[in-house]
Each structure stands twice: as C-alpha cells, then as structure tokens.
Short mmCIF file of C-alpha atoms and ligand atoms in Angstrom, two decimals:
data_model
loop_
_atom_site.label_atom_id
_atom_site.label_comp_id
_atom_site.label_asym_id
_atom_site.label_seq_id
_atom_site.Cartn_x
_atom_site.Cartn_y
_atom_site.Cartn_z
CA UNK A 592 48.74 2.32 60.60
CA UNK A 593 52.01 0.51 60.22
CA UNK A 594 52.96 2.75 57.27
CA UNK A 595 52.33 5.85 59.33
CA UNK A 596 54.52 4.53 62.14
CA UNK A 597 57.35 3.75 59.74
CA UNK A 598 57.03 7.19 58.18
CA UNK A 599 57.00 8.88 61.57
CA UNK A 600 60.08 6.98 62.70
CA UNK A 601 61.88 7.82 59.46
CA UNK A 602 60.98 11.49 59.88
CA UNK A 603 62.16 11.52 63.49
CA UNK A 604 65.45 9.89 62.49
CA UNK A 605 66.12 12.42 59.74
CA UNK A 606 65.36 15.35 62.08
CA UNK A 607 67.78 13.85 64.60
CA UNK A 608 70.40 13.39 61.87
CA UNK A 609 70.02 17.02 60.80
CA UNK A 610 70.46 18.22 64.38
CA UNK A 611 73.57 16.08 64.71
CA UNK A 612 74.99 17.47 61.49
CA UNK A 613 74.49 21.01 62.74
CA UNK A 614 76.45 20.12 65.87
CA UNK A 615 79.25 18.42 63.97
CA UNK A 616 79.42 21.07 61.25
CA UNK A 617 79.95 24.01 63.59
CA UNK A 618 83.60 23.78 64.50
CA UNK A 619 85.38 24.33 61.19
CA UNK A 620 86.57 27.91 61.59
CA UNK A 621 88.99 28.27 64.50
CA UNK A 622 88.48 31.52 66.38
CA UNK A 623 90.05 32.84 68.43
CA UNK A 624 93.37 31.11 67.91
CA UNK A 625 95.94 31.94 70.56
CA UNK A 626 99.31 31.64 68.85
CA UNK A 627 102.52 30.58 70.63
CA UNK A 628 103.76 34.20 70.78
CA UNK A 629 100.45 35.31 72.45
CA UNK A 630 99.21 37.05 69.32
CA UNK A 631 95.58 36.12 68.75
CA UNK A 632 93.91 35.42 65.40
CA UNK A 633 90.17 36.01 65.01
CA UNK A 634 88.27 34.48 62.11
CA UNK A 635 84.76 34.80 60.76
CA UNK A 636 83.61 32.71 57.82
CA UNK A 637 81.37 35.21 56.00
CA UNK A 638 81.99 35.12 52.24
CA UNK A 639 79.15 37.56 51.49
CA UNK A 640 79.95 40.17 54.14
CA UNK A 641 81.25 43.56 52.98
CA UNK A 642 83.01 44.70 56.15
CA UNK A 643 83.91 42.97 59.42
CA UNK A 644 85.54 44.45 62.51
CA UNK A 645 86.62 42.95 65.80
CA UNK A 646 86.07 45.10 68.92
CA UNK A 647 87.70 44.28 72.21
CA UNK A 648 89.95 45.44 74.99
CA UNK A 649 93.04 45.25 72.73
CA UNK A 650 94.10 46.89 69.42
CA UNK A 651 92.88 50.33 70.58
CA UNK A 652 89.35 48.99 70.83
CA UNK A 653 88.52 48.12 67.22
CA UNK A 654 90.33 46.64 64.20
CA UNK A 655 89.30 45.93 60.62
CA UNK A 656 89.40 42.28 59.63
CA UNK A 657 90.63 41.28 56.18
CA UNK A 658 88.95 38.70 53.93
CA UNK A 659 91.14 35.89 52.61
CA UNK A 660 90.68 34.03 49.32
CA UNK A 661 88.38 31.45 50.99
CA UNK A 662 85.99 34.17 52.17
CA UNK A 663 87.15 33.99 55.79
CA UNK A 664 87.71 37.33 57.54
CA UNK A 665 90.83 37.43 59.72
CA UNK A 666 92.68 39.70 62.09
CA UNK A 667 95.76 38.97 64.18
CA UNK A 668 96.62 41.11 67.20
CA UNK A 669 100.00 42.18 68.54
CA UNK A 670 101.27 39.87 71.32
CA UNK A 671 98.82 40.33 74.22
CA UNK A 672 99.72 40.54 77.90
CA UNK A 673 98.22 37.91 80.23
CA UNK A 674 94.59 38.87 80.91
CA UNK A 675 90.97 37.87 80.34
CA UNK A 676 89.88 39.60 77.12
CA UNK A 677 86.34 40.26 75.86
CA UNK A 678 85.44 40.94 72.25
CA UNK A 679 82.66 40.99 69.67
CA UNK A 680 82.49 41.18 65.89
CA UNK A 681 80.65 43.76 63.80
CA UNK A 682 79.54 42.41 60.44
CA UNK A 683 78.10 44.94 57.97
CA UNK A 684 77.22 47.23 60.86
CA UNK A 685 75.60 44.58 63.07
CA UNK A 686 77.25 43.58 66.31
CA UNK A 687 77.44 39.78 66.51
CA UNK A 688 79.03 37.12 68.67
CA UNK A 689 81.88 35.04 67.29
CA UNK A 690 80.02 31.89 66.13
CA UNK A 691 83.18 29.79 66.55
CA UNK A 692 83.63 30.70 70.20
CA UNK A 693 81.10 29.22 72.62
CA UNK A 694 82.65 31.06 75.58
CA UNK A 695 80.50 34.08 76.26
CA UNK A 696 79.67 36.28 79.24
CA UNK A 697 76.74 38.60 79.75
CA UNK A 698 77.56 42.05 81.10
CA UNK A 699 74.30 43.86 81.90
CA UNK A 700 72.39 43.68 78.58
CA UNK A 701 75.13 42.66 76.17
CA UNK A 702 76.97 39.43 75.55
CA UNK A 703 80.64 39.25 74.63
CA UNK A 704 82.96 36.42 73.76
CA UNK A 705 86.05 35.97 75.88
CA UNK A 706 89.40 34.20 76.03
CA UNK A 707 92.21 34.15 78.56
CA UNK A 708 95.92 34.59 77.95
CA UNK A 709 97.48 32.84 80.94
CA UNK A 710 100.63 33.76 82.79
CA UNK A 711 101.31 36.25 85.58
CA UNK A 712 98.24 37.71 87.25
CA UNK A 713 95.92 36.03 84.72
CA UNK A 714 96.94 32.59 86.01
CA UNK A 715 94.66 33.36 88.95
CA UNK A 716 91.72 33.47 86.52
CA UNK A 717 92.28 29.98 85.12
CA UNK A 718 90.77 26.81 86.50
CA UNK A 719 93.76 24.78 87.61
CA UNK A 720 94.32 21.41 89.16
CA UNK A 721 94.01 22.65 92.72
CA UNK A 722 91.38 21.74 95.34
CA UNK A 723 88.14 23.44 94.27
CA UNK A 724 85.51 25.17 96.32
CA UNK A 725 81.81 24.56 95.69
CA UNK A 726 79.24 26.98 94.34
CA UNK A 727 75.78 27.15 95.86
CA UNK A 728 72.80 29.08 94.54
CA UNK A 729 70.55 29.74 97.51
CA UNK A 730 67.23 31.50 97.95
CA UNK A 731 66.74 33.39 101.20
CA UNK A 732 63.55 34.98 102.46
CA UNK A 733 63.79 38.76 102.59
CA UNK A 734 61.36 39.93 105.26
CA UNK A 735 61.86 43.55 104.20
CA UNK A 736 60.70 42.85 100.62
CA UNK A 737 58.49 39.84 101.46
CA UNK A 738 59.86 37.61 98.74
CA UNK A 739 62.70 35.16 98.32
CA UNK A 740 65.94 36.38 96.78
CA UNK A 741 68.78 34.47 95.17
CA UNK A 742 72.44 34.63 96.10
CA UNK A 743 75.65 32.79 95.24
CA UNK A 744 77.81 31.19 97.93
CA UNK A 745 81.34 29.89 97.44
CA UNK A 746 82.46 27.42 100.09
CA UNK A 747 86.19 26.63 100.12
CA UNK A 748 87.53 23.15 99.35
CA UNK A 749 88.22 22.59 103.06
CA UNK A 750 84.56 23.24 103.97
CA UNK A 751 83.31 20.02 105.52
CA UNK A 752 80.36 21.20 107.59
CA UNK A 753 82.41 20.82 110.79
CA UNK A 754 85.04 23.54 110.80
CA UNK A 755 83.97 27.20 110.84
CA UNK A 756 85.09 29.70 108.20
CA UNK A 757 85.13 33.47 107.88
CA UNK A 758 82.87 35.11 105.29
CA UNK A 759 83.57 37.71 102.61
CA UNK A 760 80.43 39.44 101.32
CA UNK A 761 81.24 40.45 97.76
CA UNK A 762 78.94 42.94 96.02
CA UNK A 763 78.49 43.78 92.33
CA UNK A 764 78.00 47.09 90.48
CA UNK A 765 75.05 48.66 88.74
CA UNK A 766 73.60 46.30 86.12
CA UNK A 767 75.17 43.32 87.86
CA UNK A 768 73.58 40.60 89.96
CA UNK A 769 74.49 37.45 91.92
CA UNK A 770 76.18 36.02 88.79
CA UNK A 771 78.51 38.95 88.03
CA UNK A 772 81.44 38.20 90.33
CA UNK A 773 81.40 34.54 89.26
CA UNK A 774 81.32 35.17 85.50
CA UNK A 775 83.13 38.44 84.88
CA UNK A 776 84.99 38.52 88.17
CA UNK A 777 86.37 34.93 88.06
CA UNK A 778 85.76 34.88 91.82
CA UNK A 779 85.80 31.10 92.31
CA UNK A 780 89.00 30.68 90.27
CA UNK A 781 90.73 33.53 92.12
CA UNK A 782 89.68 32.13 95.50
CA UNK A 783 90.61 28.53 94.63
CA UNK A 784 94.05 29.59 93.41
CA UNK A 785 94.88 32.00 96.25
CA UNK A 786 93.71 29.52 98.90
CA UNK A 787 95.64 26.66 97.26
CA UNK A 788 98.87 28.68 97.20
CA UNK A 789 98.43 29.65 100.85
CA UNK A 790 98.19 33.36 100.03
CA UNK A 791 94.58 33.59 101.21
CA UNK A 792 92.85 32.03 104.19
CA UNK A 793 90.11 29.54 103.31
CA UNK A 794 86.88 31.55 103.41
CA UNK A 795 83.24 31.50 102.37
CA UNK A 796 82.31 34.15 99.78
CA UNK A 797 78.73 35.38 99.52
CA UNK A 798 77.76 37.14 96.30
CA UNK A 799 74.42 38.86 96.79
CA UNK A 800 72.04 40.49 94.34
CA UNK A 801 72.25 44.20 95.21
CA UNK A 802 69.16 45.17 93.20
CA UNK A 803 66.65 44.87 96.01
CA UNK A 804 63.60 45.00 93.70
CA UNK A 805 64.91 41.98 91.81
CA UNK A 806 64.56 38.46 93.18
CA UNK A 807 67.29 36.96 91.00
CA UNK A 808 69.55 37.59 88.02
CA UNK A 809 67.69 37.99 84.71
CA UNK A 810 66.61 34.57 83.49
CA UNK A 811 66.75 32.97 86.95
CA UNK A 812 63.81 34.67 88.66
CA UNK A 813 60.03 34.41 88.48
CA UNK A 814 60.05 37.48 86.21
CA UNK A 815 61.14 35.14 83.44
CA UNK A 816 63.32 36.66 80.76
CA UNK A 817 63.33 40.46 81.05
CA UNK A 818 65.82 42.62 79.16
CA UNK A 819 68.60 43.23 81.71
CA UNK A 820 68.66 46.87 82.75
CA UNK A 821 70.95 49.37 84.47
CA UNK A 822 67.87 51.34 85.53
CA UNK A 823 66.18 49.05 88.04
CA UNK A 824 64.00 50.64 90.72
CA UNK A 825 65.29 50.99 94.30
CA UNK A 826 69.01 50.84 93.63
CA UNK A 827 71.09 53.22 95.73
CA UNK A 828 68.06 54.27 97.77
CA UNK A 829 68.98 52.62 101.05
CA UNK A 830 66.72 49.52 101.14
CA UNK A 831 69.43 47.02 100.23
CA UNK A 832 71.84 48.45 102.78
CA UNK A 833 69.20 48.61 105.53
CA UNK A 834 68.16 45.00 104.91
CA UNK A 835 71.67 43.56 104.76
CA UNK A 836 71.49 41.89 108.21
CA UNK A 837 68.87 39.55 106.67
CA UNK A 838 71.57 38.17 104.40
CA UNK A 839 74.10 37.81 107.22
CA UNK A 840 71.54 36.02 109.40
CA UNK A 841 70.68 33.63 106.58
CA UNK A 842 74.34 32.80 105.97
CA UNK A 843 75.15 32.43 109.67
CA UNK A 844 72.23 30.06 110.15
CA UNK A 845 72.87 27.95 107.03
CA UNK A 846 76.69 27.74 106.85
CA UNK A 847 79.41 27.00 109.37
CA UNK A 848 80.60 30.59 109.73
CA UNK A 849 82.69 32.51 112.22
CA UNK A 850 79.62 34.53 113.13
CA UNK A 851 81.23 37.65 114.52
CA UNK A 852 82.95 40.83 113.35
CA UNK A 853 86.43 39.27 113.22
CA UNK A 854 85.08 36.65 110.80
CA UNK A 855 83.39 39.05 108.36
CA UNK A 856 84.56 41.19 105.45
CA UNK A 857 82.56 43.21 102.95
CA UNK A 858 83.77 44.49 99.58
CA UNK A 859 82.24 45.58 96.33
CA UNK A 860 82.81 47.28 93.03
CA UNK A 861 81.27 50.61 92.04
CA UNK A 862 77.67 50.54 93.32
CA UNK A 863 78.79 47.57 95.43
CA UNK A 864 81.63 49.68 96.86
CA UNK A 865 79.09 52.35 97.72
CA UNK A 866 76.92 49.64 99.34
CA UNK A 867 79.93 48.25 101.25
CA UNK A 868 80.80 51.69 102.63
CA UNK A 869 77.22 52.33 103.76
CA UNK A 870 76.46 48.85 105.11
CA UNK A 871 79.73 48.65 107.06
CA UNK A 872 79.24 52.07 108.68
CA UNK A 873 75.55 51.43 109.33
CA UNK A 874 76.39 48.21 111.19
CA UNK A 875 79.76 49.05 112.78
CA UNK A 876 79.87 45.81 114.79
CA UNK A 877 79.46 43.57 111.75
CA UNK A 878 82.59 43.79 109.54
CA UNK A 879 86.29 43.89 110.42
CA UNK A 880 87.47 44.31 106.81
CA UNK A 881 86.10 46.66 104.16
CA UNK A 882 87.07 46.85 100.47
CA UNK A 883 85.90 49.68 98.21
CA UNK A 884 86.72 48.91 94.55
CA UNK A 885 86.12 51.95 92.26
CA UNK A 886 83.34 52.83 94.67
CA UNK A 887 80.47 55.02 93.43
CA UNK A 888 80.69 57.34 96.44
CA UNK A 889 78.52 60.47 96.50
CA UNK A 890 77.19 60.07 92.96
CA UNK A 891 74.16 61.77 91.44
CA UNK A 892 72.02 58.63 91.39
CA UNK A 893 71.99 58.15 95.15
CA UNK A 894 68.58 58.86 96.74
CA UNK A 895 69.27 61.44 99.42
CA UNK A 896 66.04 60.76 101.29
CA UNK A 897 67.12 57.50 102.94
CA UNK A 898 68.26 57.64 106.57
CA UNK A 899 71.12 55.36 105.46
CA UNK A 900 72.65 58.35 103.63
CA UNK A 901 72.32 60.81 106.54
CA UNK A 902 75.18 61.73 108.93
CA UNK A 903 77.62 59.66 106.93
CA UNK A 904 80.83 61.20 108.32
CA UNK A 905 79.67 60.76 111.88
CA UNK A 906 78.74 57.12 111.28
CA UNK A 907 82.09 56.43 109.59
CA UNK A 908 83.80 58.03 112.60
CA UNK A 909 81.89 55.66 114.88
CA UNK A 910 82.86 52.71 112.68
CA UNK A 911 86.56 53.60 112.92
CA UNK A 912 86.28 54.32 116.66
CA UNK A 913 84.82 50.82 117.16
CA UNK A 914 87.67 49.36 115.10
CA UNK A 915 88.20 48.27 111.49
CA UNK A 916 91.13 45.95 110.91
CA UNK A 917 91.45 46.88 107.22
CA UNK A 918 89.78 49.66 105.23
CA UNK A 919 91.03 49.19 101.68
CA UNK A 920 90.27 51.56 98.81
CA UNK A 921 91.22 50.87 95.20
CA UNK A 922 90.58 52.86 92.02
CA UNK A 923 91.91 53.22 88.48
CA UNK A 924 93.58 56.52 87.62
CA UNK A 925 91.26 57.13 84.65
CA UNK A 926 88.10 55.88 86.36
CA UNK A 927 85.29 58.46 86.14
CA UNK A 928 84.87 57.94 89.90
CA UNK A 929 88.49 58.70 90.87
CA UNK A 930 87.72 62.21 92.10
CA UNK A 931 84.84 60.93 94.23
CA UNK A 932 87.26 58.47 95.84
CA UNK A 933 89.93 61.13 96.36
CA UNK A 934 87.38 63.42 98.00
CA UNK A 935 86.25 60.60 100.27
CA UNK A 936 89.87 59.85 101.27
CA UNK A 937 90.49 63.55 101.93
CA UNK A 938 87.66 63.35 104.44
CA UNK A 939 89.12 60.22 106.06
CA UNK A 940 92.53 61.94 106.26
CA UNK A 941 91.07 65.09 107.80
CA UNK A 942 89.33 63.00 110.46
CA UNK A 943 92.42 60.87 111.14
CA UNK A 944 91.25 57.47 109.91
CA UNK A 945 93.66 54.80 108.67
CA UNK A 946 93.09 53.11 105.36
CA UNK A 947 95.16 51.63 102.53
CA UNK A 948 94.90 53.04 99.03
CA UNK A 949 95.77 51.05 95.91
CA UNK A 950 95.72 53.03 92.66
CA UNK A 951 96.07 51.35 89.28
CA UNK A 952 96.09 52.31 85.63
CA UNK A 953 92.83 52.20 83.75
CA UNK A 954 89.18 52.97 84.20
CA UNK A 955 85.91 51.47 85.34
CA UNK A 956 86.57 47.94 84.07
CA UNK A 957 86.46 44.31 85.18
CA UNK A 958 90.17 43.90 84.52
CA UNK A 959 90.72 46.20 87.51
CA UNK A 960 88.08 44.55 89.71
CA UNK A 961 89.55 41.07 89.19
CA UNK A 962 92.92 42.54 90.17
CA UNK A 963 91.45 44.30 93.23
CA UNK A 964 89.77 41.10 94.42
CA UNK A 965 93.09 39.24 94.02
CA UNK A 966 94.88 41.91 96.08
CA UNK A 967 92.20 42.30 98.76
CA UNK A 968 91.56 38.65 99.59
CA UNK A 969 95.12 37.85 100.83
CA UNK A 970 94.87 40.70 103.35
CA UNK A 971 91.78 39.55 105.24
CA UNK A 972 91.20 37.13 108.12
CA UNK A 973 94.91 36.99 108.98
C1 FER B 1052 76.26 57.28 89.09
C2 FER B 1052 77.57 56.91 88.86
C3 FER B 1052 77.95 55.58 89.02
C4 FER B 1052 75.33 56.30 89.48
C5 FER B 1052 75.74 54.98 89.63
C6 FER B 1052 77.04 54.61 89.39
C7 FER B 1052 73.08 55.75 89.87
C8 FER B 1052 77.42 53.21 89.55
C9 FER B 1052 78.16 52.57 88.64
C10 FER B 1052 78.45 51.12 88.75
O1 FER B 1052 77.97 50.46 89.68
O2 FER B 1052 79.16 50.60 87.89
O3 FER B 1052 75.84 58.58 88.96
O4 FER B 1052 74.06 56.71 89.71
#
C-alpha cells in the first residue's frame, strides 16, 4: 500500500514537472519582434519545414519567409504605420498560428495572431494608464425568442451607480457576436482613451449579439462549441430589429441610463449598420444619433418578407421629421458595399435629409471600423 502511494506521488510529481517544462520551454523563439524602426520580424522555429509564408495586412498580403542556419524561418517587414495588424503563418501549405505569439483573435471561424504598432490613431487601441471602464457580460431574457441572450456592456470609469449616463448601442457584422467589438474593435480601449482625453463624453456601450437565433457567442452558449458560421438562420430577416426594444428595456432597468432619445445612440458595422438603420427608423423616438459603418444596405441576403423592410423611405422620412441629431455614414472607397451606401445617400439627398459622410481608403475591414468608432464617439451626446 505504502509502495503504491509513493509510486503514485512520484508519478504525479513527474507529470507536473513535465507540464512545467512545457510552459518554460515555449518562449525561446521571439515572434513577432517589433524593431525600433517599426519594421517587424516574424520567426518560426521549424527546421524540417520546406516552405513557410507569413500572411497579414502588410507586405501585399503574403511574404515568403527565409530559413536561417539554425532552422528558424524569418521575415522582416518594411517599417509599418501605426495600426493593429493580424497575421498567420502557412507552413508546407497548412495555415497555422504563430506558436510564439499568444495574442490571438477569432474572426468568425478563423483565428489570427495580432500585434499593435502604437503611435497616432493606433494609440487609441492600446491599454494605457488612464481610468478604465468595466466590462459586464449580461444575460437578458428575450421574450420574442423565449430564451436568454448574452450581451456585453461597457460602463465608463465614472460609473458609480448614482449618476446617469447615455448609452451607445454598438452592433457587429455578419459572423460577429457580442465579443466582436471588444476583441477586433478594441472598443473598451477606444472608449477609455477618448473619455480620458475629454474628446468623448462618458457613456455606457452595449454590444449585443445580432444573430437572433444564437443565445451567445460560440463557446459561451448552451450550444457548446459549434463551428462559428456566417450562415446562421434568421439574420437580416427582421426579428432582431423588431425585438430591439427588449434590449433597451433591459439596459434601462439594470443600468443608470439617460433613458430617453437624447441619451441614446445606435451604430454598427456592415450587417450591424443595416440593423442600425432599420432599428432607428422603426423606433423613431428611441435614438438621437445613428452611425452606419460600411452598412450592408439593400443587399441580396436581406429577407424581403419582413414588415421591418417595408416602406423604408417613408419610415426614414418620419425618423428625420421627428429629429435625428446626427446621422453619420462612413465607408471605405474600395468596400464592396460602397455603391449601396452611395445609392442610399442619393435617396437621403433627394428627400432633403441631413447627414454627415466620412469616406476613407480601403475596404470591408476592421481597420476601418476601429477608425469609424473613434470618429463617431466624440460626436455624440454633446
Ligand atoms: C450580403 C452582403 C453583405 C449579405 C450580408 C452582408 C446576407 C453583410 C456583411 C457583413 O456584415 O460583414 O449580400 O447578405
């Protein structure tokens, strides 16, 4: 008996030692290394690999890495402008994460590594020594779907449960969920930094899950661990928009909000821009500020049958007649949705509605949406 105990303890200790070694042994190859001139060196220790590439939003998308005499594959970029960059490696035809870089983000069904080159606009994306807001993950009961649904709430540093704050409802795109604006959008960093510098008013930000058939982001719901999908049922078919007052009621009854139109904004990217347009016109007394970021307006995927998508022009006219303090539209000049946005603005022009248009370089990418959030937030609740 005693022998068995000693053996078992010895076995447990060696397993623990092995686990420790794996932890300690992992950090030998440095990648990515951000050099003083803002060039970036990627490394992959793979002596037996035959070909390794790095793919990312730099170096025209993909670059061949070169193997050094120690078997480590390397590539150094040109100096990079301040920005959050995503990348992956491809080793012998297989896409892999950089094993030396623990910083990863999921975007729909793929995972990429990331790093940030600070300075300029990208300083807004860094966690700095400023007062920080708090992040809450709440479940609200959706009467329309008869299940609970998860959402993310940012409360500003000044939130003390006594003072009331305005609320920005911030919606994601197709394939996203209540995590997207936090992870890829750097929403809490952007808000912390803009509030700390006095450029933005302290506000609550509510990041919903716009996939009404889904209770929570993949991995966080009772569905367990499904493969994340762009093709979820009941997106862009009106149910999420119709049920949006459920979210507003939940927030107004659980947070110290300014529970009226002057204290509410709604903005979203792509599908979330489409949702923001429809929700704000459907409930014209609810939001004083509207932000459409690369909005997926009048796209093929929208389900025409829903009453939400009927008489759109007339409802938008009513919304403007009732008053919108800011109607802000932003799009990249190579976004596949630019023409849809131009057509929508032509309609607003023809019917005499005031809005602000912000056009940038680039396409349907998070780099633009982080920028649009940073530009939109200082304009609301003033
Ligand atoms: C479509 C074009 C764009 C569509 C959806 C989108 C469902 C949304 C894209 C996004 O949210 O990123 O035809 O149909």
